[in-house]
Tab-separated table of C-alpha atoms in Angstrom:
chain	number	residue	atom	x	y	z
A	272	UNK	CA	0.000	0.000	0.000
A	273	UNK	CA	1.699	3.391	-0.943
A	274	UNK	CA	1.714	5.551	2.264
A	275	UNK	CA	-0.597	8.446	2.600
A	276	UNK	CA	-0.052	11.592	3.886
A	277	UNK	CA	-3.285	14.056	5.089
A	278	UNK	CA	-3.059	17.343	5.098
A	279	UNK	CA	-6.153	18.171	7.298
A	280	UNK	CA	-6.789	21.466	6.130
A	281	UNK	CA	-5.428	25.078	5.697
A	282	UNK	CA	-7.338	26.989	7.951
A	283	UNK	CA	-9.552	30.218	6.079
A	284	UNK	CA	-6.313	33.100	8.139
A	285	UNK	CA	-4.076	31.281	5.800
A	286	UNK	CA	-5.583	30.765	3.198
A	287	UNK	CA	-6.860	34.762	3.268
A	288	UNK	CA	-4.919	36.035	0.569
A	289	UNK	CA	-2.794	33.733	-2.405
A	290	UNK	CA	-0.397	36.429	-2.455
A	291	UNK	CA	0.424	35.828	1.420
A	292	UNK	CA	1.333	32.717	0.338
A	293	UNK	CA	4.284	30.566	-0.151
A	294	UNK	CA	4.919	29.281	-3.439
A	295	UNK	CA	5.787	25.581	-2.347
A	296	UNK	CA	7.201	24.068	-5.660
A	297	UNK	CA	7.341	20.640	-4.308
A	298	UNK	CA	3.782	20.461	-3.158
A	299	UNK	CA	2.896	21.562	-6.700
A	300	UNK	CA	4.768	19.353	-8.588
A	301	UNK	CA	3.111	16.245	-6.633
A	302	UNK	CA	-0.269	17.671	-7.668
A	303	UNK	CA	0.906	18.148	-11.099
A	304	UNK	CA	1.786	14.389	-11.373
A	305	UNK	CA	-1.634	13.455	-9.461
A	306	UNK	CA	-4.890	12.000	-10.392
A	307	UNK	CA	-7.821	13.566	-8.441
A	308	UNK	CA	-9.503	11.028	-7.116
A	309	UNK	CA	-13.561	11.484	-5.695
A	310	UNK	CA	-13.485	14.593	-3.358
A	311	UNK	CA	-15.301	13.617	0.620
A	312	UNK	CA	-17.547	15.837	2.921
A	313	UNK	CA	-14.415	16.267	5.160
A	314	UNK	CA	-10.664	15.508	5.458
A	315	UNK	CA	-11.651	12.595	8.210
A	316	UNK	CA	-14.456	10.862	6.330
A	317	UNK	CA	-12.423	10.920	3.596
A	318	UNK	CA	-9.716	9.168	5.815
A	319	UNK	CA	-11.889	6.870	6.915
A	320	UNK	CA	-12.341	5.538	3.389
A	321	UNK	CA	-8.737	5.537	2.736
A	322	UNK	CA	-8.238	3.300	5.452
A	323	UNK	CA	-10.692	1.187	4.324
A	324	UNK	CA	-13.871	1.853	6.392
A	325	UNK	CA	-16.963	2.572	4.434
A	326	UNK	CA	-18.040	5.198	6.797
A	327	UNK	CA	-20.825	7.526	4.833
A	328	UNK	CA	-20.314	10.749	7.197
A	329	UNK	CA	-19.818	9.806	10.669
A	330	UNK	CA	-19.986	12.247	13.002
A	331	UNK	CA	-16.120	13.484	14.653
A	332	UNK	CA	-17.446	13.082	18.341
A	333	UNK	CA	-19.002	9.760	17.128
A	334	UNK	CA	-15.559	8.155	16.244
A	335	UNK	CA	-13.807	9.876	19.255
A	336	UNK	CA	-16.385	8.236	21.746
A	337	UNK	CA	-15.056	4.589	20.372
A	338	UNK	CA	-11.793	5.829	22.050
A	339	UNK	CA	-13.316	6.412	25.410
A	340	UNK	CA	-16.077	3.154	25.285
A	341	UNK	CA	-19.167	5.654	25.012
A	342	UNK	CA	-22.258	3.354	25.994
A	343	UNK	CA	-24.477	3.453	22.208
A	344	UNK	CA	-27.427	5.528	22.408
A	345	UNK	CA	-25.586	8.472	24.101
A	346	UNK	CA	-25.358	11.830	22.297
A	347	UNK	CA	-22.004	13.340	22.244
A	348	UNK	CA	-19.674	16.179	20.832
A	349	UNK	CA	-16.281	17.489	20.799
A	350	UNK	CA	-15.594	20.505	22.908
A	351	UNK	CA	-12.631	22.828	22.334
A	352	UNK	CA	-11.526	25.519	24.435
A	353	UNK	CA	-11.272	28.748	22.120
A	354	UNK	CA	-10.787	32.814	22.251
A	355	UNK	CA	-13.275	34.604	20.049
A	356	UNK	CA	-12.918	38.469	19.800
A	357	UNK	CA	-15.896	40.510	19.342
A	358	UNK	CA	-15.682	43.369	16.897
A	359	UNK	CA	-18.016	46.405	16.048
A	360	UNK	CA	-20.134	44.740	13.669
A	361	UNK	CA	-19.270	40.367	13.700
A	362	UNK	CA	-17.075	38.186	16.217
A	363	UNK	CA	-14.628	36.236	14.124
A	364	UNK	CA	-12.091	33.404	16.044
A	365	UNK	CA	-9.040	34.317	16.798
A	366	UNK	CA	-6.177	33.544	14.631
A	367	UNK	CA	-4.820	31.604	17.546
A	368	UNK	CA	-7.593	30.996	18.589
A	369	UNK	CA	-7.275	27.237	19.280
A	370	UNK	CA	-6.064	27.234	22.899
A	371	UNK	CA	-3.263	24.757	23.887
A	372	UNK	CA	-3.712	24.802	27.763
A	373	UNK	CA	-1.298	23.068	29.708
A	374	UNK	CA	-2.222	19.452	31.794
A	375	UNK	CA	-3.029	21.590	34.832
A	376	UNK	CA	-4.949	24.030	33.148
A	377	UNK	CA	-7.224	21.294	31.226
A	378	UNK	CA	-7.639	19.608	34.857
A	379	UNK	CA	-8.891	22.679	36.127
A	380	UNK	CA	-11.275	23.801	33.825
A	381	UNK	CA	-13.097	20.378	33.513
A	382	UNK	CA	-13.116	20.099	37.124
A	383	UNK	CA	-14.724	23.482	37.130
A	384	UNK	CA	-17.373	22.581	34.372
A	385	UNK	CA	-18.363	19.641	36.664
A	386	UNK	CA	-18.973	21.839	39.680
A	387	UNK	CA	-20.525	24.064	38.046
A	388	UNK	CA	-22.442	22.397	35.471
A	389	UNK	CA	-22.372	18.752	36.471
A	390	UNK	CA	-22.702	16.425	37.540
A	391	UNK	CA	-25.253	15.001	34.575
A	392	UNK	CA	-22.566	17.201	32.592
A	393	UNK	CA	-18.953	16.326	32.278
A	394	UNK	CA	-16.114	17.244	30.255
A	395	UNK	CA	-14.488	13.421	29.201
A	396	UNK	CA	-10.977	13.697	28.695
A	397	UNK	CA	-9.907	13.165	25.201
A	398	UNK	CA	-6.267	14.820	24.673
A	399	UNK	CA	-6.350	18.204	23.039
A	400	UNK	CA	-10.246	18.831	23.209
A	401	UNK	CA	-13.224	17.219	25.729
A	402	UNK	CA	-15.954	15.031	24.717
A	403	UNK	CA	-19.379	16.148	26.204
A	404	UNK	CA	-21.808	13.035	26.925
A	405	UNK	CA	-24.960	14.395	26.874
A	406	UNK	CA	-28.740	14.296	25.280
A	407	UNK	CA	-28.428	17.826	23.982
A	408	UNK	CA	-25.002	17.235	22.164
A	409	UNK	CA	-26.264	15.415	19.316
A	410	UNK	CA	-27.446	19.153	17.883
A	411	UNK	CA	-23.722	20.454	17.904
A	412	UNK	CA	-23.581	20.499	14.384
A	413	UNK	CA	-20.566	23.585	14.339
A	414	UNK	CA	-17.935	22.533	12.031
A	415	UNK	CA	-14.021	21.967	13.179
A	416	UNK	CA	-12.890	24.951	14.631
A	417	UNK	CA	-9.420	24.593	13.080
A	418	UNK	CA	-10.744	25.609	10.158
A	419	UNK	CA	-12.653	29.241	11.115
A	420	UNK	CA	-9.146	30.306	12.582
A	421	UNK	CA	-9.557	34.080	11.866
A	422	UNK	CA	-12.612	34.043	9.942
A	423	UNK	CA	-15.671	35.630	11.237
A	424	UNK	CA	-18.365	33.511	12.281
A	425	UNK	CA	-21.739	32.273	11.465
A	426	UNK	CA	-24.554	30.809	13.102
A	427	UNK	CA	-28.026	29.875	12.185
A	428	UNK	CA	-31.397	30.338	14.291
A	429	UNK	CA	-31.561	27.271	16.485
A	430	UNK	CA	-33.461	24.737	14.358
A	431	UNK	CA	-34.452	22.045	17.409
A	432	UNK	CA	-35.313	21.477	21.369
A	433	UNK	CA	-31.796	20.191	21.459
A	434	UNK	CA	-30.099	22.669	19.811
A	435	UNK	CA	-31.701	25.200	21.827
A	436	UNK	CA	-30.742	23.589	25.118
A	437	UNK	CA	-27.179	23.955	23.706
A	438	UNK	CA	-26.712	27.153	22.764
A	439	UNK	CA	-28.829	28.385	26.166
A	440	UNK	CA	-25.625	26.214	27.578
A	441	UNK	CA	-23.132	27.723	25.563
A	442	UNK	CA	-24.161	31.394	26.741
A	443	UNK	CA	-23.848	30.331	30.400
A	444	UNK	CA	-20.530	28.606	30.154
A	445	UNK	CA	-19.199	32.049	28.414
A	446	UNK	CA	-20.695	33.650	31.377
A	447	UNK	CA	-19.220	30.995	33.310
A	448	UNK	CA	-15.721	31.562	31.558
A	449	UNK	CA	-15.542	35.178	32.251
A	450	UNK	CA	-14.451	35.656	35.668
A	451	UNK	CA	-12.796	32.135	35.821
A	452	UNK	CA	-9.790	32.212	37.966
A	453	UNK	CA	-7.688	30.423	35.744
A	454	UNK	CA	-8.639	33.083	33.006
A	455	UNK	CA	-7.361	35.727	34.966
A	456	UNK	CA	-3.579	33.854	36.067
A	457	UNK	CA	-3.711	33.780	31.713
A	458	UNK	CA	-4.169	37.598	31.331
A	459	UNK	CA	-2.105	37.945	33.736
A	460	UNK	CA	0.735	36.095	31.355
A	461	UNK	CA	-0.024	37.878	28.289
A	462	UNK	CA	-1.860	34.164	27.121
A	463	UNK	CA	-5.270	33.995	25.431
A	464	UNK	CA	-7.720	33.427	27.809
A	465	UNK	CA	-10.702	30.598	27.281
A	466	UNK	CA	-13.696	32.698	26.580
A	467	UNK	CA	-15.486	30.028	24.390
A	468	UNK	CA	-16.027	26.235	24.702
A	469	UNK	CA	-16.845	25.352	20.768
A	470	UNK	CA	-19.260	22.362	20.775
A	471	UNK	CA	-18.640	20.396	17.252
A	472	UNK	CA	-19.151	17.533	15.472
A	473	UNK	CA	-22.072	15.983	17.607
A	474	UNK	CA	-23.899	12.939	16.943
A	475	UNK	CA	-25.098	9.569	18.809
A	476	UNK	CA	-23.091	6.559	19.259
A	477	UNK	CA	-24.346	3.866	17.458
A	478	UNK	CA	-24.120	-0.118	18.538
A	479	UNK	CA	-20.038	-0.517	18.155
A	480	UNK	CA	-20.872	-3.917	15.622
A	481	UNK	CA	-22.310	-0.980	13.612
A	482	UNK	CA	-19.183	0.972	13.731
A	483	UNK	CA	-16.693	1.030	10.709
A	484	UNK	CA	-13.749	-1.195	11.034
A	485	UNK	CA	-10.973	0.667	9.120
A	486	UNK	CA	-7.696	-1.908	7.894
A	487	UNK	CA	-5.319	-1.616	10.602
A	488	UNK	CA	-1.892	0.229	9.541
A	489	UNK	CA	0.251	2.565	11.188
A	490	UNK	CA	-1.209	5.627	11.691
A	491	UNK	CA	0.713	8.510	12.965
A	492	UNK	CA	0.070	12.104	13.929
A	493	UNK	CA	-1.024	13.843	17.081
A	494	UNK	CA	-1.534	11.836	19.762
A	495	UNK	CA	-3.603	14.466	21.925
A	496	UNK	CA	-5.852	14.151	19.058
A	497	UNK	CA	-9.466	13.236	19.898
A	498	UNK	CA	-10.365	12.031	16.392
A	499	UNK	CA	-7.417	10.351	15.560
A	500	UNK	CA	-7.232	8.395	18.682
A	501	UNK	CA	-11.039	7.803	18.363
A	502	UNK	CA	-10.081	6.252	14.863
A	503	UNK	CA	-7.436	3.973	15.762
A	504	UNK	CA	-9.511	2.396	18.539
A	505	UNK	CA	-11.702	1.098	15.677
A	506	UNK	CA	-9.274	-1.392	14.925
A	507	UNK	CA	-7.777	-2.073	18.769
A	508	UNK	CA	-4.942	0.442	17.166
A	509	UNK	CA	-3.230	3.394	18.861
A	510	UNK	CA	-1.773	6.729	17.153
A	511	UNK	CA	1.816	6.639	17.002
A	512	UNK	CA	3.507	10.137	17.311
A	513	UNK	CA	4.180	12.737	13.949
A	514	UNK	CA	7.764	11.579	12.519
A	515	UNK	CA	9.626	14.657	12.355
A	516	UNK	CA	10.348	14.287	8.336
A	517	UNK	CA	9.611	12.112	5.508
A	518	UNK	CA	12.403	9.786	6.053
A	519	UNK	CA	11.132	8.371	9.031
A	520	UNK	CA	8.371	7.338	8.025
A	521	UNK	CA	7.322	3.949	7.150
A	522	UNK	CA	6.127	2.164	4.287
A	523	UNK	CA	2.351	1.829	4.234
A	524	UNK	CA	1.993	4.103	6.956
A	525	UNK	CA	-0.379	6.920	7.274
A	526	UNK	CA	0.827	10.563	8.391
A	527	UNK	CA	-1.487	13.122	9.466
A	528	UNK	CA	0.216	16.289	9.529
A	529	UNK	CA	-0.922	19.754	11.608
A	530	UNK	CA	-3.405	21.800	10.250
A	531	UNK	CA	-2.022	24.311	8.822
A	532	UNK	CA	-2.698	28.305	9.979
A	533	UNK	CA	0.305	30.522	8.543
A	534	UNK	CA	3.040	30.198	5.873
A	535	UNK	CA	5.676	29.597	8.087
A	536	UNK	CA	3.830	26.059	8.601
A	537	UNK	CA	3.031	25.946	5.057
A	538	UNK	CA	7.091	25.871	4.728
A	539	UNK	CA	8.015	23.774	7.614
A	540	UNK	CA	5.678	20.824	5.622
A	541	UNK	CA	7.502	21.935	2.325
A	542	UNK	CA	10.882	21.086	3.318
A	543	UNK	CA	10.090	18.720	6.227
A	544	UNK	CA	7.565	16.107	3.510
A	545	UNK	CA	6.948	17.168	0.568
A	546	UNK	CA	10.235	17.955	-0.887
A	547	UNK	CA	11.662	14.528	0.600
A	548	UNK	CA	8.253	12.804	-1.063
A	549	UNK	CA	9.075	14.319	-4.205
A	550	UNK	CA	12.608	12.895	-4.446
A	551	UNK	CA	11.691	9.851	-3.453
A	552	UNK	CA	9.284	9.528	-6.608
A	553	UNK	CA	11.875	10.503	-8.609
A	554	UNK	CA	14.735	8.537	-7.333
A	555	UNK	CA	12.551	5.397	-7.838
A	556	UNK	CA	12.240	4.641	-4.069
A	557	UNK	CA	8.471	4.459	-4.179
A	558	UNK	CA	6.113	3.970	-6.929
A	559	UNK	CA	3.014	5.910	-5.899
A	560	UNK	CA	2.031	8.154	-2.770
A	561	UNK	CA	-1.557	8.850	-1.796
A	562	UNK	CA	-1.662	12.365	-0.790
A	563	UNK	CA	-4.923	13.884	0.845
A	564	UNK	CA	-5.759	17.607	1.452
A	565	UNK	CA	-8.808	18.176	2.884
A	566	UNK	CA	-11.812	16.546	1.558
A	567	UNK	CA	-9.724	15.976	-1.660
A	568	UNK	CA	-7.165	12.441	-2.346
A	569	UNK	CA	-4.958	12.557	-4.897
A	570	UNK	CA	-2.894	9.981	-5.991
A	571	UNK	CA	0.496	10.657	-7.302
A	572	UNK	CA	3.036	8.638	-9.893
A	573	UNK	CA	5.948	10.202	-11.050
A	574	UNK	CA	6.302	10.091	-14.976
A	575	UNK	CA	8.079	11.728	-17.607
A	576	UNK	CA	5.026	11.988	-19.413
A	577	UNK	CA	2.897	13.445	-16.947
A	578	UNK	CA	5.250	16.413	-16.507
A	579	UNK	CA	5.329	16.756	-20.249
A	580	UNK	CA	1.277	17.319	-20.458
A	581	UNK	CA	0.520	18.893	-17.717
A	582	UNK	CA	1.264	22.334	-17.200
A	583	UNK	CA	2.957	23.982	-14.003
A	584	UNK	CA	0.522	25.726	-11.741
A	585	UNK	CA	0.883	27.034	-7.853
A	586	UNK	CA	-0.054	24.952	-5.709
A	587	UNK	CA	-3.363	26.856	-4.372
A	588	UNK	CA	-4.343	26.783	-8.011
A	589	UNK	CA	-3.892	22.902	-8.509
A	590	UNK	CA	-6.492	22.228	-5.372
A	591	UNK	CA	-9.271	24.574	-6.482
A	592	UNK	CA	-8.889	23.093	-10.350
């Protein structure tokens, strides 16, 4: 099996302005020498296929519950502590807005959700983000918030009971957040502090017979990851950590890289994988690499040929072809 490497997504900061960004000539040349295979709702369903798991679209919080043993029936959905920053006229995420909070920090703000929310509400830990088990979670039907990384943001009238109940929850727990202690010793730091819990990806859990069984292979990436981790315990499996570069990775393995939210990532993955990937192909040390960004696989062969008939393109240009 030709390894596969996922690009999750480029978050919309990043992706603001094509002249902001890099030109990445090894990332283009692999999509010049691709075939576009058929595009998925999302970057993880599309995984899910890849690995062999005919999935449909499966809710994220759905496939991290497998990770925790989520009794079926249960609604759930991923909860990520954020900073949003209201403006005159719209409140858009921060740029870095995704909040990496230290062990102590997570501890404390779950245990502080529990007092004050719980105890029929609890914040399940799940590495990076929390997984709320509860009726009303099913209607958390906000997207990843990886990918609204300095864009403004966008909600609908509430369209159910459920959904409702959430966002009446949501308002308290900013409420809640606002004269937290540990929001405060943040300021205090010059760090973001947590003025938003985003509730995503929600869903029930279904029967786990009823579950996708993905092909088990080594699957590498973050290991704080909910989903990831979530997906691996499909198959009994565990997520090995990110290689730091192309060489050490192995054979038939799959790599899930960091989303992406400036150039200087954009780079880092330029000369850290896909300039390594690229030689590879050429020097005849693989045949084929499966390369996924977003919802979108390609799957790249080198070939004289192919570089003859296809014409050079950026990168950014290649994807939205």
């Amino acid at each position: 099996m030709p390894p596969l490497l996922v690009i999750p997504a480029i978050s919309r900061h990043a992706a603001a302005g094509n002249d902001a960004l890099p030109t990445l000539p090894a990332l283009s040349e692999l999509l010049r020498l691709a075939d576009r295979d058929s595009a998925d709702t999302d970057w993880r369903n599309g995984l899910l296929r890849d690995l062999g798991a005919a999935a449909g679209n499966l809710p994220e919080a759905v496939v991290a519950a497998a990770a925790l043993q989520v009794p079926a029936g249960r609604g759930v959905c991923l909860v990520a502590p954020v900073h949003a920053v209201a403006g005159m006229h719209r409140v858009h995420l921060h740029a870095a807005g995704m909040l990496d909070l230290a062990d102590d920090e997570r501890a404390e703000l779950a245990a502080g959700f529990t007092a004050q929310f719980g105890p029929e509400l609890e914040l399940k830990g799940t590495g990076s983000q929390w997984l709320l088990d509860a009726d009303c979670a099913v209607a958390a039907d906000e997207t990843d918030p990886a990918g609204w990384l300095g864009a403004p943001l966008e909600r609908r009238p509430a369209s159910s009971p459920a959904q409702r109940l959430l966002r009446r929850l949501g308002a308290e727990v900013e409420m809640w957040l606002a004269d937290l202690p540990l929001n405060a010793r943040r300021r205090s730091r010059r760090q973001l502090p947590v003025n938003l819990l985003w509730m995503w990806g929600g869903g029930r859990v279904p029967a786990r017979d009823s579950m996708p069984a993905p092909a088990a292979t080594p699957l590498h990436g973050a290991t704080e990851d909910a989903w990831l981790a979530g997906c691996a315990a499909l198959w009994g499996g565990t997520v090995s950590p990110l290689p730091a570069d192309w060489p050490a990775a192995s054979a038939g393995s799959t790599v899930v890289l960091p989303t992406v939210q400036d150039g200087a990532q954009l780079l880092a993955l330029e000369s850290g994988w896909f300039a390594p990937a690229l030689a590879a192909l050429d020097a005849g040390r693989i045949e084929s690499l499966r390369l996924r960004v977003g919802p979108q696989l390609h799957r790249v062969r080198a070939g004289r040929l192919r570089r003859l008939l296809r014409r050079r393109r950026p990168w950014w240009q290649a994807l939205e072809a």
